[in-house]
């Protein structure tokens, strides 16, 4: 698929970005370039989900979900050719991706299984079991009495499991009602349980066949439609085995089949079902690389939390978000004790430093453990050499919308690091861990001070050189303000320089980034080196409202003054930006608007959550409440598993949000947004070092009364209730915390 952006060549890989050490989950055959998927300039190879630096900080980027992977490398054949074996249908053309919106995706990284709603794995599209980015099983087709089951229902029952129901009509059926029901429980860890249940009044003897097959292809090749033919299998123990250079997969069955045909990949059983009886077959898919999903560990960085209230949807929203975020956690291969969130499945299981940091930041009300582990993992990728590059955290370029060239290589992650550390300390991160991570934050802040241009703005990298984006200035300003306070409280040098940088940026931004017009004005999306404005209004402006948390429960000052903030709140709440389902990536009246376009009109959950939080904190509860209710309504239609983005079509009375066919679901920042949205209602502002916590709840109580439990402040359990009148009450907290605000 292609995005509605002006054509441009893929940017070259940055040679100065070395392969980071924490990338064993990056998709194999990953792509160079970070623009939306299209054929690479000059006919060179392109691959899936891309950093251009080999395995490592792969398909992710800053907290801008939605970059789509490019097509896989063309080394094994012409672009768009199929070469499919049994069970394979034609793949998408070069530069396209198979649709995902109707797929059931079960994930517990490094395990992943993609299924159609009918439950049969046919090998079409992305269907199959994956581990570490390799498809271990592409086909798993069941026949009972020589017949395909009649699919009735397929649905996800948790982040890592899906259940399918079907029936089979046999010649022995005495009437129109089927007597054999089939349940299939499929798990991302590489197992499937198939249960046949008889309602027949007489004993039945039924032949059961399961046809298996795989190509052992990398996900990148599968996505590009070039997985290659199925591999020949061999009978192995109680199942089948397939081997390819550097990989193999084994499927074991229990009970063992009565017969196995290697040439057809078929396992057979003669099943005897007594009246009302059941028969279960269990399949286990394995390979050399074991799965160790962090989300299933006994000691977990994301503990259980609960939400309840007048609106019954708050509980499922939080639970689903937590389940998805746990399922996306992966281990730093060099330091397995540290885990971080992958950006999303299936396209972006490689580390994305900025998105991992933002997901950890949004999860701070639950625990500081994920933030600490993510900060340690990211710190290990920080560059040390070169005067201008020292302190930068490498990251990929990403698409920035139809009016801007791709940008953000290493900018957002570098600016996020000191922010997440400073706020994690407020929530209760241990002083010893802060001290361990403080040198990396200092290097980020030195990089920031050294890269600010003569005009006082932080410029963009790569093809966007010369531009100063408003969103980037918001990230830089927040890092400077929170970083200055962090350095000052630890007696470290550089605090005053950071504070002066932030003050100068505020003064310039309010004068030079604001576009006056008859409608009250707007912030420019970007400013060129010669002072020209790029005026399109997009969701990136919401980041101007995210100022960050300081000590004593204070919010940091923002780049906009009070009048400008009020006008931005009005714009974000207008029909041009609020689709009724959330905040559009680009205003509906702007040139280049495309309701399906990443940063060109689609609703991105992360940006909407940022807008809700920022608007509520600034006192614009009407606009915040409208966006919050729209997003919650959308979450309900998606079964509370929010995708990274969906279409920004205007809401109608009888409508539902349209899915984006290539959006990751689940996605880390979308899942973590559930935590941020609900805790925003309570307005929790802790200062653990000072032993205080303030509550600034949303007074309008847009969802009625809400109670949140299982949170954590200062390392102790924390529970809070907000009444229908918008009054906040702490129900459980550490004894040493004093309530303020």
XYZ file of C-alpha atoms in Angstrom:
741
model
C 0.000 0.000 0.000
C 1.074 3.577 -0.453
C 0.331 6.624 1.596
C -1.032 9.880 0.302
C 2.188 11.818 0.423
C 4.190 13.530 -2.304
C 6.683 11.185 -3.969
C 10.212 11.419 -2.705
C 13.224 9.185 -2.613
C 13.950 7.116 0.431
C 16.538 8.873 2.588
C 19.917 7.201 2.836
C 20.850 5.257 5.919
C 22.856 7.222 8.439
C 26.262 5.637 8.480
C 27.013 7.067 11.916
C 24.261 5.049 13.573
C 25.817 1.713 14.644
C 23.765 -1.435 15.107
C 22.396 -1.301 18.656
C 22.856 -4.407 20.798
C 19.197 -4.955 21.669
C 17.631 -5.988 18.405
C 17.072 -9.746 18.238
C 13.379 -9.171 17.535
C 13.901 -6.901 14.548
C 12.240 -8.353 11.496
C 14.688 -10.119 9.241
C 15.390 -8.527 5.892
C 14.616 -5.064 7.190
C 14.386 -2.071 5.050
C 16.458 0.934 4.313
C 14.653 4.232 4.429
C 11.770 5.402 6.510
C 9.291 6.931 4.149
C 5.956 5.238 3.523
C 6.235 2.037 1.464
C 7.169 2.590 -2.124
C 9.758 1.358 -4.540
C 13.205 2.611 -3.544
C 14.838 5.314 -5.564
C 17.228 4.069 -8.187
C 15.954 0.499 -8.034
C 18.049 -0.430 -5.020
C 16.934 -3.008 -2.485
C 14.350 -2.140 0.101
C 13.226 -4.287 2.971
C 10.687 -4.426 5.762
C 10.442 -1.972 8.594
C 13.601 -0.209 8.450
C 16.517 1.438 10.030
C 19.075 0.842 7.346
C 21.594 -0.231 10.004
C 21.039 -3.930 10.233
C 19.309 -5.515 13.192
C 18.535 -3.244 16.030
C 16.509 -0.069 16.309
C 14.340 -1.485 13.630
C 10.939 -0.595 12.431
C 9.994 1.859 15.076
C 10.585 5.512 15.631
C 9.466 8.356 17.819
C 6.027 8.403 19.338
C 4.531 8.552 15.906
C 2.893 5.189 15.287
C 1.883 4.337 11.805
C 5.019 4.082 9.718
C 4.529 1.214 7.395
C 7.321 -1.117 6.412
C 8.593 -1.064 2.908
C 8.697 -4.094 0.628
C 11.239 -6.818 1.184
C 14.542 -7.125 -0.619
C 14.360 -8.240 -4.247
C 17.401 -10.463 -4.106
C 15.443 -13.687 -4.574
C 13.271 -12.756 -7.493
C 11.387 -10.017 -9.280
C 9.253 -7.705 -7.231
C 5.729 -8.877 -6.732
C 6.262 -12.456 -7.969
C 4.618 -15.185 -6.002
C 6.252 -18.610 -6.278
C 3.799 -20.102 -3.816
C 3.600 -23.655 -2.679
C 0.489 -25.524 -1.626
C -1.972 -23.406 0.266
C -0.484 -20.101 -0.829
C -2.414 -17.477 -2.709
C -0.956 -14.575 -4.649
C 0.793 -12.095 -2.427
C 0.541 -8.341 -2.600
C 2.490 -6.438 -5.204
C 5.776 -4.694 -4.586
C 5.324 -1.946 -2.015
C 2.014 -3.299 -0.736
C 1.064 -5.033 2.467
C -1.583 -7.657 3.122
C -4.590 -6.262 4.992
C -4.738 -6.795 8.741
C -7.979 -5.210 9.872
C -9.983 -8.462 9.807
C -7.201 -10.696 11.162
C -7.122 -12.115 14.672
C -3.651 -11.408 16.021
C -2.476 -13.181 19.152
C 0.836 -12.039 20.572
C 3.196 -12.834 23.412
C 6.493 -11.707 21.944
C 8.612 -13.273 20.622
C 5.607 -15.427 19.658
C 2.918 -14.293 17.264
C 0.066 -15.981 15.441
C -2.084 -14.396 12.735
C -5.397 -16.093 11.961
C -8.450 -15.475 9.832
C -11.821 -15.482 11.573
C -12.675 -18.912 10.152
C -9.832 -20.478 12.129
C -8.152 -22.460 9.363
C -4.539 -21.483 8.685
C -4.338 -21.555 4.905
C -0.956 -19.946 4.298
C -2.576 -16.969 2.589
C -1.293 -13.516 3.445
C 0.290 -13.343 6.886
C -1.493 -16.344 8.365
C 0.634 -18.568 10.548
C 2.613 -19.056 13.735
C 5.736 -16.895 14.057
C 8.590 -16.774 16.496
C 11.404 -14.233 16.434
C 10.069 -12.963 13.099
C 10.095 -16.350 11.318
C 6.989 -18.218 10.212
C 7.216 -21.658 11.779
C 3.836 -22.889 10.534
C 1.882 -21.432 7.613
C -0.892 -24.033 7.165
C -2.957 -25.924 9.689
C -6.117 -27.105 7.942
C -8.540 -29.408 9.684
C -10.910 -31.880 8.025
C -13.380 -34.116 9.813
C -14.980 -36.984 7.920
C -13.409 -35.564 4.767
C -15.153 -32.210 5.192
C -14.041 -28.693 6.041
C -15.701 -27.445 9.230
C -18.371 -24.777 8.904
C -16.888 -21.735 10.647
C -19.205 -20.074 13.146
C -17.103 -17.672 15.191
C -13.541 -16.599 15.764
C -12.517 -14.093 18.401
C -9.642 -13.060 20.605
C -10.126 -13.994 24.249
C -6.926 -12.368 25.498
C -3.870 -10.701 24.031
C -2.166 -14.044 23.398
C -5.120 -16.350 22.650
C -7.902 -16.772 20.104
C -10.800 -19.208 20.102
C -12.634 -20.555 17.062
C -15.904 -22.432 16.897
C -17.135 -24.537 13.988
C -19.438 -27.446 13.287
C -19.287 -30.395 10.924
C -22.215 -32.007 9.185
C -21.687 -35.679 8.485
C -23.723 -38.090 6.359
C -24.863 -39.702 9.610
C -26.646 -36.556 10.810
C -30.323 -37.345 11.218
C -31.618 -33.860 10.424
C -30.583 -30.276 9.679
C -28.835 -29.848 13.040
C -25.095 -30.606 13.087
C -24.019 -33.075 15.750
C -20.262 -32.390 15.829
C -18.958 -29.125 17.296
C -15.310 -28.099 17.092
C -13.436 -25.708 19.349
C -9.901 -24.556 18.518
C -7.882 -22.659 21.120
C -4.802 -21.090 19.530
C -2.011 -19.471 21.549
C 0.858 -17.212 20.556
C 3.310 -19.413 22.454
C 3.035 -21.950 19.628
C 0.271 -24.315 20.691
C -3.197 -25.227 19.534
C -5.834 -27.405 21.161
C -8.548 -28.869 18.920
C -11.558 -30.390 20.673
C -14.350 -32.311 18.953
C -17.644 -32.609 20.853
C -20.425 -34.977 19.875
C -24.109 -34.383 20.507
C -25.060 -37.540 18.678
C -27.099 -40.182 20.561
C -24.977 -42.903 18.995
C -21.247 -43.628 18.893
C -19.361 -42.127 15.953
C -16.155 -43.173 14.241
C -14.685 -40.257 12.278
C -11.484 -39.803 10.288
C -9.714 -36.560 11.271
C -6.963 -35.003 9.157
C -4.731 -32.004 9.819
C -2.747 -30.746 6.830
C 0.399 -28.867 7.832
C 2.897 -26.840 5.865
C 5.402 -24.028 6.157
C 7.950 -22.012 4.232
C 10.037 -20.962 7.262
C 9.981 -17.497 5.723
C 10.873 -14.231 7.375
C 7.941 -11.964 8.113
C 9.383 -9.362 5.743
C 9.277 -11.774 2.833
C 5.787 -12.947 3.778
C 4.525 -9.358 3.889
C 5.967 -8.672 0.439
C 4.276 -11.764 -1.019
C 7.586 -13.521 -1.661
C 7.691 -16.205 0.977
C 8.556 -18.854 -1.571
C 7.156 -22.358 -1.939
C 6.373 -24.610 0.962
C 9.224 -26.781 2.122
C 9.108 -30.570 1.952
C 8.433 -32.068 5.345
C 9.484 -35.257 7.035
C 7.787 -37.388 9.643
C 9.316 -36.647 13.007
C 8.349 -38.327 16.268
C 4.623 -37.669 16.632
C 4.384 -35.007 13.947
C 6.253 -33.255 11.149
C 9.552 -31.430 10.704
C 10.733 -28.870 8.142
C 14.263 -27.615 7.626
C 15.758 -24.640 5.812
C 19.228 -23.084 5.962
C 19.637 -21.777 9.483
C 16.165 -22.741 10.667
C 13.838 -25.616 11.353
C 10.371 -26.153 12.806
C 8.736 -29.169 14.411
C 5.043 -29.788 15.017
C 4.271 -32.464 17.586
C 0.808 -33.906 18.157
C -0.746 -35.501 21.213
C -2.142 -38.076 21.030
C 0.158 -39.267 18.247
C -1.565 -39.664 14.879
C -2.429 -43.095 13.532
C -0.787 -42.176 10.236
C 1.481 -39.443 8.880
C 2.070 -38.666 5.198
C 5.222 -36.610 4.758
C 4.631 -35.934 1.060
C 1.267 -34.273 1.769
C 2.100 -32.961 5.238
C -0.966 -34.719 6.636
C -1.526 -36.217 10.083
C -4.479 -38.619 10.469
C -6.481 -39.946 13.390
C -9.367 -42.388 13.597
C -11.468 -40.780 16.280
C -14.103 -42.674 18.230
C -16.659 -40.454 19.923
C -19.139 -42.010 22.354
C -22.552 -40.348 22.710
C -21.930 -36.896 24.187
C -18.184 -37.559 24.198
C -15.171 -35.363 23.363
C -11.790 -35.901 21.732
C -8.872 -33.452 21.973
C -5.777 -33.120 19.799
C -2.985 -30.858 21.002
C -0.390 -29.432 18.615
C 2.892 -27.896 19.736
C 5.094 -25.860 17.382
C 8.716 -25.458 18.376
C 12.128 -24.498 17.050
C 15.665 -24.061 18.335
C 14.988 -20.599 19.764
C 12.724 -20.917 22.808
C 10.138 -18.291 23.598
C 10.451 -16.506 26.931
C 7.615 -13.997 26.929
C 8.325 -11.387 29.626
C 4.581 -10.863 29.916
C 4.229 -14.277 31.549
C 6.966 -13.839 34.141
C 6.092 -14.196 37.800
C 7.766 -10.863 38.607
C 6.266 -8.398 36.193
C 7.114 -4.737 35.464
C 3.410 -4.053 34.855
C 1.315 -5.263 37.790
C -2.419 -5.785 37.640
C -4.604 -2.707 37.982
C -8.349 -2.244 37.887
C -10.780 0.448 36.818
C -14.458 0.592 37.626
C -17.098 3.272 37.496
C -20.390 4.531 36.192
C -19.241 3.886 32.649
C -18.782 0.095 32.495
C -16.308 0.424 29.635
C -13.462 1.795 31.761
C -12.647 -1.658 33.149
C -12.317 -3.462 29.799
C -10.371 -0.526 28.342
C -7.725 -0.672 31.071
C -7.590 -4.470 31.147
C -7.207 -4.805 27.391
C -4.564 -2.073 27.282
C -2.548 -3.775 30.022
C -2.844 -7.201 28.385
C -1.664 -5.830 25.055
C 1.201 -3.881 26.590
C 2.381 -6.987 28.457
C 2.171 -9.034 25.270
C 4.447 -6.535 23.482
C 7.220 -6.656 26.081
C 10.521 -8.070 24.847
C 13.834 -8.714 26.538
C 17.075 -6.946 25.870
C 19.001 -9.969 24.531
C 22.276 -8.835 26.070
C 20.626 -8.027 29.411
C 17.569 -10.291 29.732
C 16.523 -8.750 33.044
C 15.600 -5.550 31.180
C 12.431 -5.463 29.118
C 10.861 -2.793 26.939
C 7.818 -2.516 24.715
C 8.073 -3.299 21.026
C 6.234 -0.736 18.907
C 3.529 -3.064 17.575
C 2.656 -6.204 15.670
C 3.033 -7.525 13.151
C 5.167 -4.913 11.406
C 7.163 -3.321 14.178
C 8.501 -5.875 16.619
C 11.981 -4.415 16.394
C 12.908 -1.917 19.117
C 11.679 1.637 18.605
C 13.466 3.720 21.266
C 11.135 6.717 21.428
C 7.946 4.666 21.384
C 9.344 2.338 24.040
C 10.108 5.382 26.195
C 6.703 6.969 25.657
C 4.894 3.730 26.434
C 6.916 3.429 29.650
C 6.112 7.061 30.488
C 2.373 6.512 30.075
C 2.616 3.398 32.263
C 4.301 5.238 35.166
C 1.076 5.272 37.249
C 1.344 1.467 37.378
C 5.015 1.083 38.196
C 8.407 2.647 37.562
C 9.952 -0.743 36.784
C 9.174 -0.702 33.065
C 10.524 2.844 32.788
C 13.756 1.885 34.559
C 14.302 -1.184 32.369
C 13.497 0.748 29.194
C 15.802 3.602 30.141
C 18.661 1.170 30.795
C 18.128 -0.606 27.483
C 17.925 2.661 25.555
C 20.959 4.130 27.347
C 23.081 1.279 26.037
C 22.449 2.499 22.473
C 23.551 6.067 23.143
C 26.296 7.316 20.840
C 29.610 8.285 22.371
C 31.776 9.427 19.461
C 31.757 12.678 17.509
C 31.311 16.103 19.033
C 27.826 16.741 17.610
C 26.616 13.149 17.819
C 27.764 12.345 21.335
C 24.744 11.698 23.525
C 22.296 11.109 20.697
C 20.131 7.999 20.861
C 19.853 6.555 17.343
C 16.425 6.093 15.850
C 14.870 5.817 12.410
C 13.547 8.528 10.188
C 9.775 8.467 9.929
C 7.138 9.972 7.745
C 6.001 13.381 8.984
C 2.924 13.925 6.819
C 2.173 15.292 3.360
C 3.732 18.719 3.943
C 7.060 17.759 5.504
C 9.969 15.524 4.544
C 10.711 12.541 6.789
C 12.472 13.442 9.987
C 13.077 12.605 13.661
C 16.130 10.354 13.397
C 17.361 10.193 16.951
C 15.665 13.437 17.988
C 12.564 12.269 19.834
C 14.237 9.396 21.701
C 17.091 11.637 22.812
C 14.669 14.275 24.068
C 12.365 11.710 25.683
C 15.097 10.154 27.814
C 15.578 12.932 30.405
C 11.811 13.521 30.519
C 11.009 9.905 31.335
C 13.792 9.766 33.940
C 12.668 13.001 35.617
C 9.016 11.956 35.749
C 9.843 8.389 36.845
C 11.645 9.935 39.805
C 8.497 11.887 40.701
C 6.488 8.651 40.610
C 8.957 6.905 42.906
C 11.913 5.530 40.955
C 14.608 4.603 43.472
C 17.353 7.182 43.915
C 19.994 4.531 43.192
C 18.424 3.858 39.805
C 18.134 7.568 39.060
C 21.825 7.998 39.876
C 22.706 5.116 37.551
C 20.784 6.655 34.655
C 21.584 10.310 35.294
C 24.844 10.354 33.253
C 22.954 9.200 30.143
C 20.367 11.947 30.705
C 23.176 14.498 31.068
C 24.612 13.391 27.732
C 21.175 13.793 26.098
C 20.898 17.317 27.475
C 24.433 18.216 26.367
C 23.534 16.968 22.890
C 20.431 19.172 22.950
C 22.369 22.268 23.997
C 24.992 21.592 21.357
C 22.498 21.074 18.521
C 20.303 24.129 19.030
C 20.803 26.396 16.047
C 21.823 30.038 16.085
C 18.147 30.992 15.767
C 17.426 29.176 19.039
C 15.498 26.233 17.543
C 16.322 22.555 17.301
C 16.437 21.583 13.636
C 15.472 18.370 11.925
C 17.825 15.695 10.602
C 18.251 14.238 7.134
C 15.931 15.431 4.370
C 14.250 17.873 6.756
C 17.461 19.780 7.468
C 16.716 23.488 7.729
C 13.232 22.996 9.116
C 12.231 23.578 12.714
C 9.077 21.596 13.510
C 6.730 22.798 16.227
C 6.385 19.293 17.647
C 10.159 18.938 17.944
C 10.390 22.281 19.758
C 7.777 21.012 22.221
C 9.863 17.905 22.917
C 13.056 19.979 23.213
C 11.459 22.505 25.550
C 10.040 19.813 27.829
C 13.421 18.056 27.982
C 15.190 21.312 28.824
C 12.737 22.324 31.583
C 12.513 18.923 33.265
C 16.201 18.279 32.657
C 17.168 21.564 34.282
C 15.235 20.707 37.435
C 16.705 17.179 37.498
C 20.281 18.471 37.168
C 19.675 21.215 39.723
C 18.309 18.815 42.343
C 21.338 16.543 41.928
C 23.827 19.411 41.909
C 24.985 18.594 38.405
C 26.367 21.140 35.941
C 24.287 22.337 33.004
C 21.072 23.122 34.876
C 21.180 26.865 34.275
C 22.086 26.416 30.617
C 19.083 24.145 30.128
C 16.797 26.591 31.925
C 18.079 29.477 29.794
C 17.609 27.431 26.624
C 13.995 26.727 27.590
C 13.274 30.358 28.466
C 14.711 31.595 25.189
C 12.789 28.989 23.225
C 9.521 30.025 24.900
C 10.074 33.675 24.059
C 10.967 33.030 20.423
C 8.303 30.409 19.819
C 5.427 32.590 20.995
C 6.502 35.349 18.650
C 7.850 33.486 15.645
C 5.769 30.273 15.440
C 2.347 31.833 15.778
C 0.404 32.601 12.610
C -2.155 35.375 13.026
C -5.346 35.082 10.997
C -8.980 36.196 11.123
C -9.987 32.993 12.923
C -7.755 33.711 15.910
C -4.462 32.271 14.728
C -2.711 28.928 14.931
C 0.748 27.517 15.606
C 2.772 26.811 12.478
C 3.563 23.162 11.818
C 7.131 24.150 11.006
C 9.344 27.112 10.273
C 11.936 27.219 7.525
C 15.457 28.514 8.029
C 14.516 31.794 6.304
C 11.531 32.316 8.596
C 8.649 31.112 6.394
C 5.771 29.266 8.075
C 4.292 25.926 7.065
C 0.720 26.446 8.250
C -1.147 23.080 8.111
C -2.819 22.216 11.407
C -2.252 18.632 12.526
C -2.329 16.478 15.637
C 1.344 17.221 16.262
C 0.194 20.557 17.698
C -1.252 18.629 20.660
C 2.294 18.031 21.881
C 2.545 21.749 22.622
C 0.146 21.071 25.507
C 2.249 18.239 26.983
C 4.572 20.234 29.210
C 5.737 17.626 31.734
C 5.614 17.137 35.512
C 7.831 19.118 37.866
C 8.227 18.923 41.645
C 5.431 19.675 44.114
C 2.849 18.506 41.582
C 3.472 21.478 39.286
C 3.213 21.252 35.526
C 6.058 22.750 33.530
C 5.407 25.967 31.579
C 4.522 25.553 27.934
C 5.654 27.108 24.691
C 2.348 28.920 24.206
C 0.965 31.783 26.255
C -2.522 31.679 27.770
C -4.289 33.245 24.788
C -2.498 30.977 22.311
C -3.255 27.908 24.428
C -6.945 28.805 24.498
C -6.995 29.174 20.720
C -5.197 25.856 20.204
C -7.707 24.140 22.503
C -10.546 25.571 20.402
C -8.900 24.339 17.206
C -8.285 20.831 18.539
C -11.908 20.588 19.641
C -13.277 21.834 16.321
C -14.994 19.486 13.813
C -12.020 19.876 11.490
C -9.755 18.149 14.013
C -12.131 16.117 16.208
C -13.556 13.365 14.003
C -15.963 12.259 16.714
C -13.770 9.171 17.181
C -10.586 11.003 18.133
C -8.107 13.581 16.885
C -7.263 13.610 13.184
C -3.617 13.618 12.190
C -4.346 16.523 9.822
C -7.293 18.887 9.802
C -10.096 17.915 7.425
C -9.861 21.305 5.691
C -6.127 21.164 5.105
C -4.597 20.446 1.673
C -3.517 16.825 1.406
C -6.078 15.583 3.918
C -6.637 11.834 3.630
C -8.740 10.114 6.307
C -6.563 7.001 5.965
C -3.246 8.874 5.836
C -0.737 8.458 8.632
C -0.210 12.050 9.799
C -2.474 13.108 6.926
C -5.870 12.621 8.545
C -6.075 9.233 10.264
C -6.819 9.182 13.997
C -3.722 8.157 15.903
C -4.563 6.963 19.394
C -1.344 8.259 20.928
C -1.836 11.813 19.666
C -5.430 11.779 20.890
C -4.325 10.665 24.353
C -1.684 13.422 24.429
C -4.339 15.956 23.453
C -6.790 14.754 26.112
C -4.149 14.939 28.836
C -2.818 18.317 27.747
C -6.244 19.884 27.332
C -7.422 18.629 30.714
C -4.262 19.855 32.458
C -4.658 23.294 30.854
C -8.265 23.519 32.027
C -10.047 22.963 28.707
C -12.219 20.131 29.916
C -14.944 20.437 27.286
C -12.513 19.752 24.444
C -10.680 17.068 26.444
C -13.945 15.331 27.328
C -15.151 15.293 23.731
C -11.968 13.624 22.514
C -11.952 11.197 25.447
C -15.529 10.062 24.888
C -14.940 9.677 21.159
C -11.867 7.533 21.728
C -13.681 5.389 24.279
C -16.554 4.882 21.827
C -14.029 3.842 19.181
C -12.338 1.458 21.623
C -15.652 -0.281 22.227
C -16.109 -0.950 18.499
C -12.593 -2.414 18.337
C -13.264 -4.762 21.262
C -11.131 -2.434 23.456
C -7.968 -3.453 21.563
C -7.177 -0.068 20.077
C -5.094 -0.110 16.885
C -2.323 2.411 16.427
C -4.574 4.354 14.047
C -7.858 4.223 12.175
C -9.597 6.337 9.568
C -10.443 9.930 10.412
C -13.811 9.864 8.649
C -16.393 12.093 10.317
C -18.573 10.272 12.825
C -22.224 9.726 11.951
C -25.124 8.692 14.158
C -25.233 5.140 12.805
C -21.558 4.756 11.972
C -18.455 3.139 13.403
C -14.778 4.021 12.956
C -13.256 2.503 9.843
C -10.167 0.381 10.490
C -6.906 1.083 8.724
C -5.983 -2.060 6.764
C -2.288 -1.927 7.689
C -2.351 -0.531 11.231
C -0.503 -2.397 13.967
C -2.908 -3.914 16.475
C -1.879 -4.112 19.226
C 0.515 -1.163 19.347
C 2.451 -0.155 22.454
C 1.553 3.528 22.627
C -2.106 2.807 21.827
C -2.251 0.164 24.571
C -0.489 2.389 27.102
C -2.846 5.243 26.227
C -5.568 3.447 28.186
C -3.536 3.988 31.352
C -2.889 7.645 30.598
C -6.480 8.436 29.632
C -7.980 6.970 32.797
C -5.392 8.364 35.198
C -5.883 11.775 33.559
C -9.408 11.755 34.991
C -7.899 11.683 38.484
C -5.111 14.150 37.690
C -2.522 12.344 39.828
C 0.615 14.494 40.262
C 3.099 12.813 42.584
C 6.393 14.040 43.988
C 7.780 10.955 45.688
C 11.121 12.562 46.688
C 9.185 15.266 48.552
C 6.662 12.775 49.937
C 3.592 14.439 48.399
C 0.901 13.629 45.882
C -1.594 16.099 44.441
C -4.928 15.383 42.792
C -6.241 17.659 40.064
C -9.209 15.671 38.719
C -11.273 16.573 35.681
C -14.057 18.478 37.413
C -16.665 17.771 34.749
C -16.311 13.993 35.380
C -16.999 13.116 31.713
C -17.331 9.377 32.487
C -19.094 9.780 35.815
C -17.580 8.277 38.940
C -14.356 6.320 38.385
C -12.233 4.267 40.765
C -8.679 3.211 39.929
C -6.793 0.657 42.032
C -3.560 -1.249 41.673
C -1.622 1.926 40.837
C 1.715 2.730 42.431
C 3.133 5.960 43.862
C 6.434 6.044 45.757
C 6.719 2.287 45.336
C 3.543 1.565 47.316
C -0.011 0.644 46.252
C -2.179 3.608 45.345
C -5.932 3.784 44.743
C -8.010 6.825 43.908
C -11.662 7.605 43.345
C -13.227 10.499 41.424
C -16.858 11.200 42.209
C -19.605 12.236 39.803
C -18.984 15.796 40.990
C -15.333 15.610 39.949
C -13.985 15.388 43.506
C -10.873 13.254 43.908
C -10.233 11.066 46.959
C -7.173 8.960 47.738
C -8.286 5.570 49.076
C -4.902 3.877 49.438
C -1.396 5.335 49.500
C 1.965 5.045 51.176
C 1.792 6.254 54.771
C 4.540 8.807 54.229
C 2.734 10.596 51.383
C 0.994 13.866 52.145
C -1.982 14.845 50.018
C -1.776 18.234 48.362
C -3.319 20.065 45.431
